[in-house]
Amino acid sequence: MRTPIMAGNWKMNCDNDEAWQLASAIVERAGDVEGCEVVLCPAATALTTVQAAIEDTVIRLGAQNIFWEEKGAYTGELSGPMLVSCGCQYVIIGHSERRGRFGSVADDFTPELQQVFGDTDSSVNRKVKAALSYDLTPIVCCGELLSERQAGKTDEVVAGQLRAALAGFAADQVARLVLAYEPVWAIGTGEVCEADEANRVLGLIRGIVTECADESVAQRMRILYGGSVKPDNVPGLMDQPEIDGGLVGGASLQADSFCELIEVAAEVNSG
Ligand code: PGA
């Protein structure tokens, strides 16, 4: 049995006061939860605030991005040692928004401007390598655009992103990852992927992990679904055999809704 994970990706939300309040409210209801790992991924500016709020609880801290070099002239970037010094144990890598691939985006956010988020398959691979070298657990994301799904390319896109992310790692390194399938068209749009379709793609991902590592690593790998996970759809998602939890944006910004997700995941796990 794989222990599920609920990871809250707060994205560019919550100043320090708000982060303290949100993390404290989650601690109050889920600070000693059993049967589900809980990870909070606030903006970098709130990492130490959230770490203080979750101290002495089972809740863990994650960052939303990492740069692969240890230090140097990389304005605006954050290194593994910096994240570790804030208390991070996890880091989200290759989120579609960091690849410049958005589920919903403002009209004036042109393709050229979307390049400010410049992650590519090879930068994702380097970031995973860096995270592992600092003992951070990468939550590696993959997922297709609506246009790619409509063109019948979902499996090809997901497999391509994953193979690139995992390239060059030994089985014992792959074993330290968490993966997340996030169809881009379902992120922040309210449009959730049908649970059985999400389960199908996660099965495909597990097959790729078998190829890149081995069967036992694949069977132990936690693979999350992300994209408009909410209290009303989480029971159906968590019922699927391949889905080991959620990477949650919008619904992680309210303590009540996020704690409901945690409780459903923990209950499914215990049943
Ligand atoms: P959402 O975001 O839950 O708001 O759709 C998920 C994510 O981007 O990780």
mmCIF file of C-alpha atoms and ligand atoms in Angstrom:
data_model
loop_
_atom_site.group_PDB
_atom_site.id
_atom_site.type_symbol
_atom_site.label_atom_id
_atom_site.label_comp_id
_atom_site.label_asym_id
_atom_site.label_seq_id
_atom_site.Cartn_x
_atom_site.Cartn_y
_atom_site.Cartn_z
ATOM 1 C CA MET A 1 0.000 0.000 0.000
ATOM 2 C CA ARG A 2 1.389 3.412 -0.980
ATOM 3 C CA THR A 3 0.885 6.233 1.529
ATOM 4 C CA PRO A 4 -0.979 9.009 -0.276
ATOM 5 C CA ILE A 5 0.286 12.575 -0.489
ATOM 6 C CA MET A 6 -1.715 15.795 -0.552
ATOM 7 C CA ALA A 7 0.525 18.626 -1.671
ATOM 8 C CA GLY A 8 -0.754 22.191 -1.638
ATOM 9 C CA ASN A 9 0.777 24.335 -4.361
ATOM 10 C CA TRP A 10 0.018 27.851 -3.188
ATOM 11 C CA LYS A 11 1.562 29.365 -6.335
ATOM 12 C CA MET A 12 1.885 33.191 -6.154
ATOM 13 C CA ASN A 13 -0.554 33.578 -3.289
ATOM 14 C CA CYS A 14 -0.269 34.463 0.414
ATOM 15 C CA ASP A 15 1.985 37.128 1.862
ATOM 16 C CA ASN A 16 3.632 36.213 5.153
ATOM 17 C CA ASP A 17 0.623 37.061 7.348
ATOM 18 C CA GLU A 18 -1.734 35.091 5.130
ATOM 19 C CA ALA A 19 0.690 32.190 4.897
ATOM 20 C CA TRP A 20 0.973 32.047 8.679
ATOM 21 C CA GLN A 21 -2.800 32.044 9.079
ATOM 22 C CA LEU A 22 -3.408 29.415 6.406
ATOM 23 C CA ALA A 23 -0.643 27.098 7.621
ATOM 24 C CA SER A 24 -1.776 27.478 11.247
ATOM 25 C CA ALA A 25 -5.379 26.631 10.342
ATOM 26 C CA ILE A 26 -4.209 23.523 8.462
ATOM 27 C CA VAL A 27 -2.044 22.526 11.439
ATOM 28 C CA GLU A 28 -5.006 22.855 13.764
ATOM 29 C CA ARG A 29 -7.072 20.345 11.813
ATOM 30 C CA ALA A 30 -4.453 18.110 10.199
ATOM 31 C CA GLY A 31 -1.224 18.651 12.140
ATOM 32 C CA ASP A 32 -1.212 15.086 13.458
ATOM 33 C CA VAL A 33 -2.963 13.327 10.564
ATOM 34 C CA GLU A 34 -2.075 9.700 9.960
ATOM 35 C CA GLY A 35 -2.249 7.825 6.684
ATOM 36 C CA CYS A 36 -1.584 10.799 4.404
ATOM 37 C CA GLU A 37 1.577 12.832 3.875
ATOM 38 C CA VAL A 38 0.832 16.542 3.738
ATOM 39 C CA VAL A 39 3.134 18.992 1.973
ATOM 40 C CA LEU A 40 2.680 22.775 1.852
ATOM 41 C CA CYS A 41 4.415 24.622 -0.987
ATOM 42 C CA PRO A 42 4.149 28.359 -0.356
ATOM 43 C CA ALA A 43 5.898 31.094 -2.331
ATOM 44 C CA ALA A 44 9.609 31.325 -1.547
ATOM 45 C CA THR A 45 9.053 34.482 0.521
ATOM 46 C CA ALA A 46 6.829 32.541 2.954
ATOM 47 C CA LEU A 47 8.896 29.358 3.310
ATOM 48 C CA THR A 48 10.360 30.218 6.715
ATOM 49 C CA THR A 49 7.021 31.525 7.976
ATOM 50 C CA VAL A 50 5.256 28.292 7.019
ATOM 51 C CA GLN A 51 8.102 26.205 8.422
ATOM 52 C CA ALA A 52 7.642 27.954 11.780
ATOM 53 C CA ALA A 53 3.904 27.270 11.683
ATOM 54 C CA ILE A 54 4.279 23.544 10.931
ATOM 55 C CA GLU A 55 7.161 22.839 13.309
ATOM 56 C CA ASP A 56 6.528 19.798 15.530
ATOM 57 C CA THR A 57 3.716 18.547 13.283
ATOM 58 C CA VAL A 58 3.668 15.843 10.589
ATOM 59 C CA ILE A 59 3.219 18.475 7.858
ATOM 60 C CA ARG A 60 6.170 19.013 5.538
ATOM 61 C CA LEU A 61 7.473 22.005 3.598
ATOM 62 C CA GLY A 62 8.045 22.151 -0.156
ATOM 63 C CA ALA A 63 9.283 24.779 -2.604
ATOM 64 C CA GLN A 64 7.751 25.526 -5.999
ATOM 65 C CA ASN A 65 11.000 25.600 -7.975
ATOM 66 C CA ILE A 66 14.763 25.133 -7.667
ATOM 67 C CA PHE A 67 17.813 26.110 -9.709
ATOM 68 C CA TRP A 68 20.454 23.477 -10.349
ATOM 69 C CA GLU A 69 23.611 25.410 -9.420
ATOM 70 C CA GLU A 70 24.635 25.693 -5.787
ATOM 71 C CA LYS A 71 25.385 29.428 -5.896
ATOM 72 C CA GLY A 72 26.597 32.144 -8.221
ATOM 73 C CA ALA A 73 25.473 34.867 -10.598
ATOM 74 C CA TYR A 74 21.897 33.672 -11.210
ATOM 75 C CA THR A 75 19.719 36.643 -10.305
ATOM 76 C CA GLY A 76 16.373 35.656 -8.859
ATOM 77 C CA GLU A 77 17.082 31.930 -8.613
ATOM 78 C CA LEU A 78 17.044 29.707 -5.516
ATOM 79 C CA SER A 79 19.465 26.857 -4.920
ATOM 80 C CA GLY A 80 19.011 23.518 -3.177
ATOM 81 C CA PRO A 81 20.993 24.563 -0.081
ATOM 82 C CA MET A 82 18.857 27.725 0.209
ATOM 83 C CA LEU A 83 15.660 25.665 0.143
ATOM 84 C CA VAL A 84 17.051 23.162 2.635
ATOM 85 C CA SER A 85 18.050 26.020 4.953
ATOM 86 C CA CYS A 86 14.400 27.162 4.954
ATOM 87 C CA GLY A 87 13.285 23.677 6.039
ATOM 88 C CA CYS A 88 12.154 22.312 2.669
ATOM 89 C CA GLN A 89 11.997 18.558 2.182
ATOM 90 C CA TYR A 90 10.125 18.601 -1.146
ATOM 91 C CA VAL A 91 10.296 20.684 -4.299
ATOM 92 C CA ILE A 92 7.872 20.884 -7.216
ATOM 93 C CA ILE A 93 9.762 20.604 -10.501
ATOM 94 C CA GLY A 94 8.541 21.172 -14.043
ATOM 95 C CA HIS A 95 5.074 22.438 -13.179
ATOM 96 C CA SER A 96 3.332 23.347 -16.435
ATOM 97 C CA GLU A 97 3.177 27.004 -15.382
ATOM 98 C CA ARG A 98 6.972 26.989 -15.025
ATOM 99 C CA ARG A 99 7.151 25.495 -18.522
ATOM 100 C CA GLY A 100 5.057 28.440 -19.781
ATOM 101 C CA ARG A 101 2.088 26.143 -20.397
ATOM 102 C CA PHE A 102 -1.076 27.500 -18.813
ATOM 103 C CA GLY A 103 -4.576 26.126 -18.333
ATOM 104 C CA SER A 104 -6.010 29.618 -18.304
ATOM 105 C CA VAL A 105 -4.061 32.782 -18.875
ATOM 106 C CA ALA A 106 -4.781 36.513 -19.306
ATOM 107 C CA ASP A 107 -5.389 37.616 -22.921
ATOM 108 C CA ASP A 108 -2.391 39.947 -22.963
ATOM 109 C CA PHE A 109 -0.052 37.186 -21.764
ATOM 110 C CA THR A 110 1.436 36.525 -25.180
ATOM 111 C CA PRO A 111 3.445 33.409 -26.086
ATOM 112 C CA GLU A 112 6.565 35.588 -25.990
ATOM 113 C CA LEU A 113 5.820 36.732 -22.412
ATOM 114 C CA GLN A 114 5.103 33.139 -21.373
ATOM 115 C CA GLN A 115 8.771 32.456 -22.050
ATOM 116 C CA VAL A 116 9.647 34.198 -18.770
ATOM 117 C CA PHE A 117 8.822 30.772 -17.305
ATOM 118 C CA GLY A 118 11.472 28.944 -19.230
ATOM 119 C CA ASP A 119 11.489 25.358 -18.000
ATOM 120 C CA THR A 120 12.208 22.758 -20.667
ATOM 121 C CA ASP A 121 12.634 18.994 -20.576
ATOM 122 C CA SER A 122 16.372 19.389 -20.040
ATOM 123 C CA SER A 123 16.126 22.036 -17.318
ATOM 124 C CA VAL A 124 13.630 19.791 -15.525
ATOM 125 C CA ASN A 125 16.119 16.917 -15.702
ATOM 126 C CA ARG A 126 18.891 19.112 -14.237
ATOM 127 C CA LYS A 127 16.619 20.379 -11.482
ATOM 128 C CA VAL A 128 15.625 16.839 -10.497
ATOM 129 C CA LYS A 129 19.296 15.896 -10.323
ATOM 130 C CA ALA A 130 20.087 18.945 -8.174
ATOM 131 C CA ALA A 131 17.141 18.307 -5.832
ATOM 132 C CA LEU A 132 18.219 14.704 -5.262
ATOM 133 C CA SER A 133 21.768 15.772 -4.526
ATOM 134 C CA TYR A 134 20.483 17.926 -1.656
ATOM 135 C CA ASP A 135 18.128 15.221 -0.371
ATOM 136 C CA LEU A 136 15.042 17.101 -1.465
ATOM 137 C CA THR A 137 12.160 14.981 -2.750
ATOM 138 C CA PRO A 138 11.235 16.227 -6.222
ATOM 139 C CA ILE A 139 7.556 16.284 -7.185
ATOM 140 C CA VAL A 140 8.032 16.036 -10.936
ATOM 141 C CA CYS A 141 5.120 17.263 -13.062
ATOM 142 C CA CYS A 142 3.989 16.350 -16.536
ATOM 143 C CA GLY A 143 0.843 16.923 -18.549
ATOM 144 C CA GLU A 144 -0.615 17.789 -21.932
ATOM 145 C CA LEU A 145 -2.204 20.964 -23.309
ATOM 146 C CA LEU A 146 -5.817 20.883 -24.504
ATOM 147 C CA SER A 147 -4.605 21.150 -28.106
ATOM 148 C CA GLU A 148 -2.310 18.155 -27.588
ATOM 149 C CA ARG A 149 -5.152 16.101 -26.081
ATOM 150 C CA GLN A 150 -7.453 17.042 -28.948
ATOM 151 C CA ALA A 151 -4.761 15.976 -31.403
ATOM 152 C CA GLY A 152 -4.580 12.551 -29.695
ATOM 153 C CA LYS A 153 -1.084 13.248 -28.372
ATOM 154 C CA THR A 154 -1.668 12.940 -24.607
ATOM 155 C CA ASP A 155 0.288 9.726 -24.128
ATOM 156 C CA GLU A 156 3.142 10.844 -26.360
ATOM 157 C CA VAL A 157 3.529 14.208 -24.587
ATOM 158 C CA VAL A 158 3.355 12.737 -21.082
ATOM 159 C CA ALA A 159 5.759 9.919 -21.937
ATOM 160 C CA GLY A 160 8.187 12.338 -23.605
ATOM 161 C CA GLN A 161 8.238 14.713 -20.633
ATOM 162 C CA LEU A 162 8.714 11.868 -18.185
ATOM 163 C CA ARG A 163 11.445 10.064 -20.070
ATOM 164 C CA ALA A 164 13.324 13.358 -20.367
ATOM 165 C CA ALA A 165 12.868 14.140 -16.667
ATOM 166 C CA LEU A 166 14.115 10.700 -15.612
ATOM 167 C CA ALA A 167 16.941 10.407 -18.146
ATOM 168 C CA GLY A 168 20.245 9.291 -16.685
ATOM 169 C CA PHE A 169 18.995 8.278 -13.240
ATOM 170 C CA ALA A 170 19.633 4.918 -11.634
ATOM 171 C CA ALA A 171 16.678 2.957 -10.242
ATOM 172 C CA ASP A 172 17.537 3.938 -6.660
ATOM 173 C CA GLN A 173 17.381 7.616 -7.656
ATOM 174 C CA VAL A 174 14.086 7.232 -9.514
ATOM 175 C CA ALA A 175 12.770 5.546 -6.351
ATOM 176 C CA ARG A 176 13.178 8.844 -4.473
ATOM 177 C CA LEU A 177 10.812 10.806 -6.712
ATOM 178 C CA VAL A 178 7.153 11.648 -6.515
ATOM 179 C CA LEU A 179 5.415 12.172 -9.870
ATOM 180 C CA ALA A 180 2.381 14.270 -10.707
ATOM 181 C CA TYR A 181 0.176 14.077 -13.778
ATOM 182 C CA GLU A 182 -1.480 17.430 -14.364
ATOM 183 C CA PRO A 183 -3.401 17.865 -17.614
ATOM 184 C CA VAL A 184 -2.780 21.555 -18.324
ATOM 185 C CA TRP A 185 -6.365 22.169 -19.450
ATOM 186 C CA ALA A 186 -7.593 21.089 -15.988
ATOM 187 C CA ILE A 187 -5.332 23.443 -14.010
ATOM 188 C CA GLY A 188 -7.149 26.379 -12.460
ATOM 189 C CA THR A 189 -10.006 25.961 -14.922
ATOM 190 C CA GLY A 190 -12.494 24.033 -12.777
ATOM 191 C CA GLU A 191 -12.377 21.337 -15.468
ATOM 192 C CA VAL A 192 -11.335 18.077 -13.844
ATOM 193 C CA CYS A 193 -10.057 15.130 -15.830
ATOM 194 C CA GLU A 194 -12.439 12.155 -15.588
ATOM 195 C CA ALA A 195 -11.173 9.920 -12.791
ATOM 196 C CA ASP A 196 -10.880 6.837 -14.996
ATOM 197 C CA GLU A 197 -8.969 8.763 -17.656
ATOM 198 C CA ALA A 198 -6.596 10.170 -15.019
ATOM 199 C CA ASN A 199 -6.173 6.614 -13.748
ATOM 200 C CA ARG A 200 -5.370 5.410 -17.280
ATOM 201 C CA VAL A 201 -2.646 8.040 -17.755
ATOM 202 C CA LEU A 202 -1.190 7.281 -14.326
ATOM 203 C CA GLY A 203 -1.027 3.626 -15.354
ATOM 204 C CA LEU A 204 0.931 4.676 -18.434
ATOM 205 C CA ILE A 205 3.265 6.709 -16.210
ATOM 206 C CA ARG A 206 3.782 3.717 -13.906
ATOM 207 C CA GLY A 207 4.737 1.679 -16.983
ATOM 208 C CA ILE A 208 7.348 4.286 -17.937
ATOM 209 C CA VAL A 209 8.781 4.150 -14.405
ATOM 210 C CA THR A 210 9.096 0.377 -14.838
ATOM 211 C CA GLU A 211 11.033 1.005 -18.067
ATOM 212 C CA CYS A 212 13.271 3.723 -16.550
ATOM 213 C CA ALA A 213 13.840 1.881 -13.250
ATOM 214 C CA ASP A 214 12.132 -1.426 -12.505
ATOM 215 C CA GLU A 215 8.822 -2.969 -11.520
ATOM 216 C CA SER A 216 9.326 -2.708 -7.767
ATOM 217 C CA VAL A 217 10.246 1.004 -7.977
ATOM 218 C CA ALA A 218 7.155 1.555 -10.149
ATOM 219 C CA GLN A 219 4.883 -0.236 -7.683
ATOM 220 C CA ARG A 220 6.181 1.865 -4.781
ATOM 221 C CA MET A 221 6.145 5.201 -6.677
ATOM 222 C CA ARG A 222 3.600 7.741 -5.491
ATOM 223 C CA ILE A 223 1.923 9.293 -8.534
ATOM 224 C CA LEU A 224 -0.383 12.243 -7.906
ATOM 225 C CA TYR A 225 -3.153 13.742 -9.985
ATOM 226 C CA GLY A 226 -3.403 17.541 -10.246
ATOM 227 C CA GLY A 227 -5.897 19.836 -11.942
ATOM 228 C CA SER A 228 -8.965 21.261 -10.180
ATOM 229 C CA VAL A 229 -8.911 18.709 -7.351
ATOM 230 C CA LYS A 230 -11.737 19.732 -4.999
ATOM 231 C CA PRO A 231 -13.596 18.167 -2.050
ATOM 232 C CA ASP A 232 -16.448 17.076 -4.339
ATOM 233 C CA ASN A 233 -14.286 15.208 -6.861
ATOM 234 C CA VAL A 234 -11.557 13.883 -4.555
ATOM 235 C CA PRO A 235 -13.432 10.726 -3.428
ATOM 236 C CA GLY A 236 -13.808 9.588 -7.061
ATOM 237 C CA LEU A 237 -10.173 10.349 -7.812
ATOM 238 C CA MET A 238 -8.827 8.697 -4.658
ATOM 239 C CA ASP A 239 -10.889 5.587 -5.385
ATOM 240 C CA GLN A 240 -8.817 4.956 -8.498
ATOM 241 C CA PRO A 241 -6.121 2.354 -7.908
ATOM 242 C CA GLU A 242 -3.308 4.286 -9.602
ATOM 243 C CA ILE A 243 -3.974 7.695 -7.983
ATOM 244 C CA ASP A 244 -1.883 8.203 -4.852
ATOM 245 C CA GLY A 245 -2.961 11.711 -3.929
ATOM 246 C CA GLY A 246 -3.198 15.206 -5.299
ATOM 247 C CA LEU A 247 -1.170 18.240 -6.251
ATOM 248 C CA VAL A 248 -3.676 20.926 -5.397
ATOM 249 C CA GLY A 249 -3.742 24.614 -6.309
ATOM 250 C CA GLY A 250 -6.982 26.519 -5.693
ATOM 251 C CA ALA A 251 -8.468 24.168 -3.086
ATOM 252 C CA SER A 252 -5.261 24.292 -1.017
ATOM 253 C CA LEU A 253 -5.745 28.007 -0.336
ATOM 254 C CA GLN A 254 -8.640 27.384 2.073
ATOM 255 C CA ALA A 255 -7.828 25.365 5.180
ATOM 256 C CA ASP A 256 -11.245 23.695 5.245
ATOM 257 C CA SER A 257 -11.215 22.462 1.665
ATOM 258 C CA PHE A 258 -7.581 21.345 1.808
ATOM 259 C CA CYS A 259 -8.139 19.484 5.092
ATOM 260 C CA GLU A 260 -11.154 17.733 3.561
ATOM 261 C CA LEU A 261 -8.896 16.475 0.768
ATOM 262 C CA ILE A 262 -6.376 15.240 3.323
ATOM 263 C CA GLU A 263 -9.069 13.448 5.310
ATOM 264 C CA VAL A 264 -10.499 11.708 2.238
ATOM 265 C CA ALA A 265 -7.023 10.547 1.180
ATOM 266 C CA ALA A 266 -6.240 9.276 4.685
ATOM 267 C CA GLU A 267 -9.558 7.449 4.867
ATOM 268 C CA VAL A 268 -9.188 5.776 1.483
ATOM 269 C CA ASN A 269 -5.721 4.697 2.586
ATOM 270 C CA SER A 270 -6.984 3.193 5.848
ATOM 271 C CA GLY A 271 -9.841 1.407 4.042
HETATM 272 P P1 PGA B 1 -5.559 23.724 -9.409
HETATM 273 O O1 PGA B 1 -3.953 23.713 -9.622
HETATM 274 O O2 PGA B 1 -5.857 22.751 -8.312
HETATM 275 O O3 PGA B 1 -5.881 25.152 -9.032
HETATM 276 O O4 PGA B 1 -6.173 23.333 -10.705
HETATM 277 C C1 PGA B 1 -3.242 22.502 -9.569
HETATM 278 C C2 PGA B 1 -1.779 22.744 -9.829
HETATM 279 O O5 PGA B 1 -1.436 23.586 -10.670
HETATM 280 O O6 PGA B 1 -0.896 22.116 -9.208
#
